[in-house]
Structures are given as C-alpha cells and as structure tokens.
PDB file of C-alpha atoms in Angstrom:
ATOM      1  CA  UNK A  94      -9.650 -13.389  -0.494  1.00 35.00           C
ATOM      2  CA  UNK A  95     -12.592 -14.083   1.775  1.00 36.00           C
ATOM      3  CA  UNK A  96     -12.891 -13.027   5.406  1.00 35.00           C
ATOM      4  CA  UNK A  97     -14.109 -15.679   7.827  1.00 33.00           C
ATOM      5  CA  UNK A  98     -15.970 -13.502  10.297  1.00 35.00           C
ATOM      6  CA  UNK A  99     -16.774 -14.236  13.900  1.00 36.00           C
ATOM      7  CA  UNK A 100     -17.417 -12.226  17.051  1.00 36.00           C
ATOM      8  CA  UNK A 101     -13.947 -13.051  18.347  1.00 41.00           C
ATOM      9  CA  UNK A 102     -11.263 -10.710  17.028  1.00 43.00           C
ATOM     10  CA  UNK A 103      -8.632 -13.400  17.267  1.00 42.00           C
ATOM     11  CA  UNK A 104     -10.601 -15.796  15.096  1.00 41.00           C
ATOM     12  CA  UNK A 105     -10.850 -13.459  12.123  1.00 45.00           C
ATOM     13  CA  UNK A 106      -8.837 -15.232   9.452  1.00 49.00           C
ATOM     14  CA  UNK A 107      -7.605 -14.271   6.018  1.00 47.00           C
ATOM     15  CA  UNK A 108      -6.625 -17.171   3.744  1.00 51.00           C
ATOM     16  CA  UNK A 109      -3.040 -16.762   2.614  1.00 53.00           C
ATOM     17  CA  UNK A 110      -2.370 -18.020  -0.889  1.00 50.00           C
ATOM     18  CA  UNK A 111      -2.549 -21.599  -2.067  1.00 46.00           C
ATOM     19  CA  UNK A 112      -0.920 -23.024   1.011  1.00 48.00           C
ATOM     20  CA  UNK A 113      -4.128 -22.667   2.985  1.00 50.00           C
ATOM     21  CA  UNK A 114      -2.332 -20.869   5.813  1.00 58.00           C
ATOM     22  CA  UNK A 115      -4.341 -18.153   7.449  1.00 65.00           C
ATOM     23  CA  UNK A 116      -3.575 -15.045   9.457  1.00 67.00           C
ATOM     24  CA  UNK A 117      -5.616 -12.718  11.595  1.00 73.00           C
ATOM     25  CA  UNK A 118      -6.918  -9.419  10.280  1.00 68.00           C
ATOM     26  CA  UNK A 119      -4.559  -7.643  12.709  1.00 75.00           C
ATOM     27  CA  UNK A 120      -1.581  -9.532  11.273  1.00 77.00           C
ATOM     28  CA  UNK A 121      -2.635  -8.614   7.759  1.00 72.00           C
ATOM     29  CA  UNK A 122      -3.028  -4.924   8.759  1.00 74.00           C
ATOM     30  CA  UNK A 123       0.406  -4.979  10.382  1.00 77.00           C
ATOM     31  CA  UNK A 124       1.942  -6.276   7.144  1.00 78.00           C
ATOM     32  CA  UNK A 125       0.282  -3.454   5.187  1.00 77.00           C
ATOM     33  CA  UNK A 126       1.770  -1.014   7.695  1.00 82.00           C
ATOM     34  CA  UNK A 127       1.090   2.650   8.367  1.00 89.00           C
ATOM     35  CA  UNK A 128       0.529   4.944   5.394  1.00 89.00           C
ATOM     36  CA  UNK A 129      -0.836   8.396   4.552  1.00 92.00           C
ATOM     37  CA  UNK A 130      -4.403   7.173   5.084  1.00 90.00           C
ATOM     38  CA  UNK A 131      -3.727   6.508   8.739  1.00 90.00           C
ATOM     39  CA  UNK A 132      -2.214   9.955   9.346  1.00 93.00           C
ATOM     40  CA  UNK A 133      -5.176  11.645   7.667  1.00 93.00           C
ATOM     41  CA  UNK A 134      -7.526   9.444   9.719  1.00 91.00           C
ATOM     42  CA  UNK A 135      -5.865  10.437  12.978  1.00 93.00           C
ATOM     43  CA  UNK A 136      -6.031  14.123  12.098  1.00 94.00           C
ATOM     44  CA  UNK A 137      -9.730  13.926  11.241  1.00 93.00           C
ATOM     45  CA  UNK A 138     -10.538  11.971  14.390  1.00 94.00           C
ATOM     46  CA  UNK A 139      -8.439  14.396  16.412  1.00 96.00           C
ATOM     47  CA  UNK A 140     -10.256  17.455  15.023  1.00 95.00           C
ATOM     48  CA  UNK A 141     -13.569  15.835  15.908  1.00 94.00           C
ATOM     49  CA  UNK A 142     -12.276  15.335  19.443  1.00 96.00           C
ATOM     50  CA  UNK A 143     -11.246  19.008  19.545  1.00 96.00           C
ATOM     51  CA  UNK A 144     -14.819  19.956  18.657  1.00 93.00           C
ATOM     52  CA  UNK A 145     -16.220  17.761  21.421  1.00 94.00           C
ATOM     53  CA  UNK A 146     -13.856  19.230  23.997  1.00 95.00           C
ATOM     54  CA  UNK A 147     -14.786  22.756  22.960  1.00 94.00           C
ATOM     55  CA  UNK A 148     -18.487  21.991  23.216  1.00 93.00           C
ATOM     56  CA  UNK A 149     -18.177  20.552  26.722  1.00 93.00           C
ATOM     57  CA  UNK A 150     -15.788  23.123  28.186  1.00 94.00           C
ATOM     58  CA  UNK A 151     -17.084  26.305  26.587  1.00 94.00           C
ATOM     59  CA  UNK A 152     -20.206  26.588  28.759  1.00 93.00           C
ATOM     60  CA  UNK A 153     -18.126  27.137  31.875  1.00 92.00           C
ATOM     61  CA  UNK A 154     -16.606  30.259  30.333  1.00 94.00           C
ATOM     62  CA  UNK A 155     -19.931  31.418  28.898  1.00 94.00           C
ATOM     63  CA  UNK A 156     -21.802  31.252  32.219  1.00 93.00           C
ATOM     64  CA  UNK A 157     -19.006  33.187  33.938  1.00 91.00           C
ATOM     65  CA  UNK A 158     -19.073  35.997  31.327  1.00 92.00           C
ATOM     66  CA  UNK A 159     -20.553  39.417  32.005  1.00 91.00           C
ATOM     67  CA  UNK A 160     -22.612  39.413  28.813  1.00 92.00           C
ATOM     68  CA  UNK A 161     -24.338  36.146  29.803  1.00 94.00           C
ATOM     69  CA  UNK A 162     -25.117  37.441  33.317  1.00 91.00           C
ATOM     70  CA  UNK A 163     -26.475  40.684  31.849  1.00 91.00           C
ATOM     71  CA  UNK A 164     -28.785  38.796  29.503  1.00 91.00           C
ATOM     72  CA  UNK A 165     -30.032  36.015  31.755  1.00 90.00           C
ATOM     73  CA  UNK A 166     -29.460  37.370  35.260  1.00 87.00           C
ATOM     74  CA  UNK A 167     -28.202  35.412  38.275  1.00 84.00           C
ATOM     75  CA  UNK A 168     -30.547  32.420  38.196  1.00 85.00           C
ATOM     76  CA  UNK A 169     -28.290  29.915  39.955  1.00 87.00           C
ATOM     77  CA  UNK A 170     -30.644  26.964  39.428  1.00 89.00           C
ATOM     78  CA  UNK A 171     -30.984  27.745  35.763  1.00 90.00           C
ATOM     79  CA  UNK A 172     -27.223  27.974  35.328  1.00 90.00           C
ATOM     80  CA  UNK A 173     -26.672  24.690  37.141  1.00 91.00           C
ATOM     81  CA  UNK A 174     -29.256  22.975  34.955  1.00 94.00           C
ATOM     82  CA  UNK A 175     -27.666  24.488  31.882  1.00 94.00           C
ATOM     83  CA  UNK A 176     -24.255  23.196  32.887  1.00 93.00           C
ATOM     84  CA  UNK A 177     -25.558  19.695  33.571  1.00 95.00           C
ATOM     85  CA  UNK A 178     -27.633  19.488  30.367  1.00 96.00           C
ATOM     86  CA  UNK A 179     -24.762  18.532  28.091  1.00 95.00           C
ATOM     87  CA  UNK A 180     -23.718  15.696  30.384  1.00 95.00           C
ATOM     88  CA  UNK A 181     -27.264  14.341  30.444  1.00 95.00           C
ATOM     89  CA  UNK A 182     -27.231  14.440  26.658  1.00 95.00           C
ATOM     90  CA  UNK A 183     -23.854  12.695  26.597  1.00 95.00           C
ATOM     91  CA  UNK A 184     -25.337   9.888  28.693  1.00 94.00           C
ATOM     92  CA  UNK A 185     -28.151   9.385  26.218  1.00 93.00           C
ATOM     93  CA  UNK A 186     -25.811   9.599  23.224  1.00 92.00           C
ATOM     94  CA  UNK A 187     -23.315   7.176  24.736  1.00 89.00           C
ATOM     95  CA  UNK A 188     -26.049   4.614  25.477  1.00 88.00           C
ATOM     96  CA  UNK A 189     -27.562   4.757  22.023  1.00 86.00           C
ATOM     97  CA  UNK A 190     -24.388   4.858  19.955  1.00 83.00           C
ATOM     98  CA  UNK A 191     -23.553   1.166  20.315  1.00 74.00           C
ATOM     99  CA  UNK A 192     -26.889  -0.140  19.060  1.00 77.00           C
ATOM    100  CA  UNK A 193     -27.270   2.389  16.271  1.00 86.00           C
ATOM    101  CA  UNK A 194     -23.623   2.093  15.172  1.00 81.00           C
ATOM    102  CA  UNK A 195     -23.932  -1.634  14.568  1.00 79.00           C
ATOM    103  CA  UNK A 196     -26.946  -1.055  12.335  1.00 85.00           C
ATOM    104  CA  UNK A 197     -26.003   1.917  10.198  1.00 87.00           C
ATOM    105  CA  UNK A 198     -22.213   1.800  10.454  1.00 86.00           C
ATOM    106  CA  UNK A 199     -19.860   3.809  12.645  1.00 86.00           C
ATOM    107  CA  UNK A 200     -18.734   6.164   9.860  1.00 88.00           C
ATOM    108  CA  UNK A 201     -22.310   7.271   9.138  1.00 91.00           C
ATOM    109  CA  UNK A 202     -23.048   7.512  12.847  1.00 91.00           C
ATOM    110  CA  UNK A 203     -19.949   9.653  13.435  1.00 92.00           C
ATOM    111  CA  UNK A 204     -20.987  12.082  10.684  1.00 93.00           C
ATOM    112  CA  UNK A 205     -24.527  12.192  12.083  1.00 93.00           C
ATOM    113  CA  UNK A 206     -23.410  12.930  15.651  1.00 94.00           C
ATOM    114  CA  UNK A 207     -21.019  15.634  14.464  1.00 93.00           C
ATOM    115  CA  UNK A 208     -23.860  17.208  12.519  1.00 95.00           C
ATOM    116  CA  UNK A 209     -26.117  17.092  15.602  1.00 95.00           C
ATOM    117  CA  UNK A 210     -23.384  18.711  17.654  1.00 92.00           C
ATOM    118  CA  UNK A 211     -22.814  21.480  15.080  1.00 92.00           C
ATOM    119  CA  UNK A 212     -26.508  22.249  14.596  1.00 95.00           C
ATOM    120  CA  UNK A 213     -27.261  22.397  18.318  1.00 95.00           C
ATOM    121  CA  UNK A 214     -24.203  24.552  18.991  1.00 90.00           C
ATOM    122  CA  UNK A 215     -25.082  27.098  16.304  1.00 92.00           C
ATOM    123  CA  UNK A 216     -28.736  27.162  17.340  1.00 95.00           C
ATOM    124  CA  UNK A 217     -27.782  27.693  20.985  1.00 93.00           C
ATOM    125  CA  UNK A 218     -25.809  30.802  20.052  1.00 91.00           C
ATOM    126  CA  UNK A 219     -28.960  32.372  18.608  1.00 91.00           C
ATOM    127  CA  UNK A 220     -31.591  31.476  21.220  1.00 91.00           C
ATOM    128  CA  UNK A 221     -32.860  34.229  23.560  1.00 89.00           C
ATOM    129  CA  UNK A 222     -34.448  31.837  26.060  1.00 92.00           C
ATOM    130  CA  UNK A 223     -32.611  30.021  28.846  1.00 93.00           C
ATOM    131  CA  UNK A 224     -34.889  26.959  28.736  1.00 94.00           C
ATOM    132  CA  UNK A 225     -34.451  26.528  24.984  1.00 95.00           C
ATOM    133  CA  UNK A 226     -30.705  27.049  25.434  1.00 95.00           C
ATOM    134  CA  UNK A 227     -30.679  24.233  28.022  1.00 96.00           C
ATOM    135  CA  UNK A 228     -32.562  21.896  25.671  1.00 96.00           C
ATOM    136  CA  UNK A 229     -30.156  22.668  22.819  1.00 96.00           C
ATOM    137  CA  UNK A 230     -27.207  22.007  25.088  1.00 96.00           C
ATOM    138  CA  UNK A 231     -28.667  18.606  25.915  1.00 96.00           C
ATOM    139  CA  UNK A 232     -29.046  17.889  22.202  1.00 96.00           C
ATOM    140  CA  UNK A 233     -25.429  18.925  21.660  1.00 95.00           C
ATOM    141  CA  UNK A 234     -24.546  16.481  24.451  1.00 95.00           C
ATOM    142  CA  UNK A 235     -26.196  13.668  22.517  1.00 95.00           C
ATOM    143  CA  UNK A 236     -23.880  14.507  19.637  1.00 95.00           C
ATOM    144  CA  UNK A 237     -20.823  14.567  21.887  1.00 95.00           C
ATOM    145  CA  UNK A 238     -21.792  11.367  23.660  1.00 93.00           C
ATOM    146  CA  UNK A 239     -22.223   9.638  20.318  1.00 93.00           C
ATOM    147  CA  UNK A 240     -19.052  11.011  18.770  1.00 93.00           C
ATOM    148  CA  UNK A 241     -16.490  10.018  21.403  1.00 90.00           C
ATOM    149  CA  UNK A 242     -17.079   6.215  21.280  1.00 88.00           C
ATOM    150  CA  UNK A 243     -17.111   6.308  17.444  1.00 91.00           C
ATOM    151  CA  UNK A 244     -13.754   8.087  17.364  1.00 91.00           C
ATOM    152  CA  UNK A 245     -11.898   5.511  19.417  1.00 92.00           C
ATOM    153  CA  UNK A 246     -13.710   2.516  17.943  1.00 89.00           C
ATOM    154  CA  UNK A 247     -12.944   3.563  14.371  1.00 89.00           C
ATOM    155  CA  UNK A 248      -9.411   4.451  15.364  1.00 89.00           C
ATOM    156  CA  UNK A 249      -8.920   0.951  16.797  1.00 89.00           C
ATOM    157  CA  UNK A 250     -10.533  -0.808  13.845  1.00 86.00           C
ATOM    158  CA  UNK A 251      -8.678   1.061  11.104  1.00 86.00           C
ATOM    159  CA  UNK A 252      -5.123   1.127  12.480  1.00 88.00           C
ATOM    160  CA  UNK A 253      -2.529  -1.675  12.649  1.00 89.00           C
ATOM    161  CA  UNK A 254      -2.356  -3.423  16.000  1.00 87.00           C
ATOM    162  CA  UNK A 255       1.340  -2.551  16.374  1.00 85.00           C
ATOM    163  CA  UNK A 256       0.547   1.204  16.285  1.00 89.00           C
ATOM    164  CA  UNK A 257      -2.966   1.141  17.715  1.00 90.00           C
ATOM    165  CA  UNK A 258      -2.079   2.270  21.237  1.00 92.00           C
ATOM    166  CA  UNK A 259      -0.021   5.186  19.905  1.00 93.00           C
ATOM    167  CA  UNK A 260      -2.712   6.334  17.491  1.00 94.00           C
ATOM    168  CA  UNK A 261      -5.481   6.136  20.084  1.00 94.00           C
ATOM    169  CA  UNK A 262      -3.337   8.085  22.522  1.00 95.00           C
ATOM    170  CA  UNK A 263      -2.816  10.794  19.901  1.00 96.00           C
ATOM    171  CA  UNK A 264      -6.559  10.982  19.317  1.00 95.00           C
ATOM    172  CA  UNK A 265      -7.004  11.429  23.069  1.00 95.00           C
ATOM    173  CA  UNK A 266      -4.390  14.219  23.127  1.00 96.00           C
ATOM    174  CA  UNK A 267      -6.584  16.322  20.874  1.00 97.00           C
ATOM    175  CA  UNK A 268      -9.047  16.717  23.741  1.00 96.00           C
ATOM    176  CA  UNK A 269      -6.348  18.732  25.520  1.00 96.00           C
ATOM    177  CA  UNK A 270      -5.793  20.749  22.334  1.00 96.00           C
ATOM    178  CA  UNK A 271      -9.481  21.616  22.342  1.00 96.00           C
ATOM    179  CA  UNK A 272      -9.385  22.537  26.022  1.00 96.00           C
ATOM    180  CA  UNK A 273      -6.428  24.910  25.629  1.00 96.00           C
ATOM    181  CA  UNK A 274      -7.750  26.491  22.417  1.00 96.00           C
ATOM    182  CA  UNK A 275     -11.167  27.040  24.091  1.00 96.00           C
ATOM    183  CA  UNK A 276      -9.483  28.845  26.975  1.00 95.00           C
ATOM    184  CA  UNK A 277      -7.512  31.068  24.644  1.00 96.00           C
ATOM    185  CA  UNK A 278     -10.544  31.890  22.502  1.00 95.00           C
ATOM    186  CA  UNK A 279     -12.597  32.782  25.595  1.00 95.00           C
ATOM    187  CA  UNK A 280      -9.953  35.244  26.698  1.00 94.00           C
ATOM    188  CA  UNK A 281      -9.632  36.801  23.251  1.00 96.00           C
ATOM    189  CA  UNK A 282     -13.336  37.000  22.385  1.00 95.00           C
ATOM    190  CA  UNK A 283     -14.962  37.867  25.704  1.00 94.00           C
ATOM    191  CA  UNK A 284     -12.166  39.587  27.651  1.00 92.00           C
ATOM    192  CA  UNK A 285      -9.932  41.223  25.051  1.00 93.00           C
ATOM    193  CA  UNK A 286     -12.439  42.140  22.326  1.00 94.00           C
ATOM    194  CA  UNK A 287     -15.415  42.431  24.792  1.00 92.00           C
ATOM    195  CA  UNK A 288     -17.764  40.549  22.484  1.00 94.00           C
ATOM    196  CA  UNK A 289     -20.938  38.772  23.518  1.00 92.00           C
ATOM    197  CA  UNK A 290     -20.901  35.152  24.666  1.00 94.00           C
ATOM    198  CA  UNK A 291     -22.841  34.373  21.496  1.00 93.00           C
ATOM    199  CA  UNK A 292     -19.760  35.022  19.386  1.00 93.00           C
ATOM    200  CA  UNK A 293     -17.789  32.613  21.539  1.00 93.00           C
ATOM    201  CA  UNK A 294     -20.507  29.977  21.502  1.00 86.00           C
TER     202      UNK A 294
END
C-alpha cells in the first residue's frame, strides 16, 4: 500500500483494498491499536525526559553545596552565569532541532542530542575551571533543548491518535520523576555521604 503524502495530517491517505476507499494514517494506526512497542517507546522517551530534568535541576543543588563553594568560592556573578548557561544552550538547541530534525530524521537527532547531553555532563564533572564548566553546561543545554521537542514529536507520530494525549502526558510525567529522584540523590550523595558535587554531577 502506498502513502499519499502531504503537509496536512488530515490528507494523509492509505488506500484500503480493491474498493478504492481510503483512510487517514491516524485511522490506520488506531486500527492497529496499542501494543508492546508503544509501551517500550513510552518508557524510553520517559527515561530520556528523566535525564533532561536531572541535567536542568541538578545545578541548583550543586551550587548550594559546601564542596562547590569550597572549590570555586563565592563568585556570585560566576554562579549566576553558570545557572543561566544551560537555559541559553536550551534556546539554541530548541531553535536548531526543527531544521536539523527534518533533514536527518528525529530518531537520529534524538540519539545525537542525548549523546551531547551525556558527554557535556560527564566532562563538566571533571573540569577544574568555572569558565569551562559554564561552557560545558551550555553545551549540555543544547542537548536538552534538542531532546525535549524530539521526545514529544516522536511520541505524537508513533502512537495511535486515540491514546496520543495519554501517552504524551505520561512522557511529561517523567520530568517530575527526574525532579524527585534528583532531589533524593542530592541529599544522599552530598548531605548523607558527604561526597563532592562531582559525584553528584
């Protein structure tokens, strides 16, 4: 069966047998229904959202820690710039994701942005310089800013219309999972075990 593609979602048609009747892609997806693939998809997208939440929220706990203050001092301007860096990166990532995603595919772009996020996060934990740390946080923000639109776009494209709202809501819930788990980890690592902020990062 051939897909007659157009920019309008409603005009996507799938020929239906010899009768020549056609149905939208959403109608076809609804007939197929929800299966194990969709549940695995939601879990993967949700875990990616957890990682993004952790990356954004963790810096607030890191800056407030004693080990960070001991290492970098009380440079208020530097800390403010460091906090804002990830949001600047998210702006750049969010702007670029649409154009790049249409060219290389959203799945590849999602994997690339997650890799950027992971690399920048690990590198930031090892840097001894506040300026380099700020730059790495901005790079991590590019990864976060590129990941979030991909998550919800892929979730919308790959789930049946009848369950799309529920599945996208579940993906959004995982941000709260990341927020709560980040708070718990900060207490355990930096307060209970008295480890450096680098272990938490």
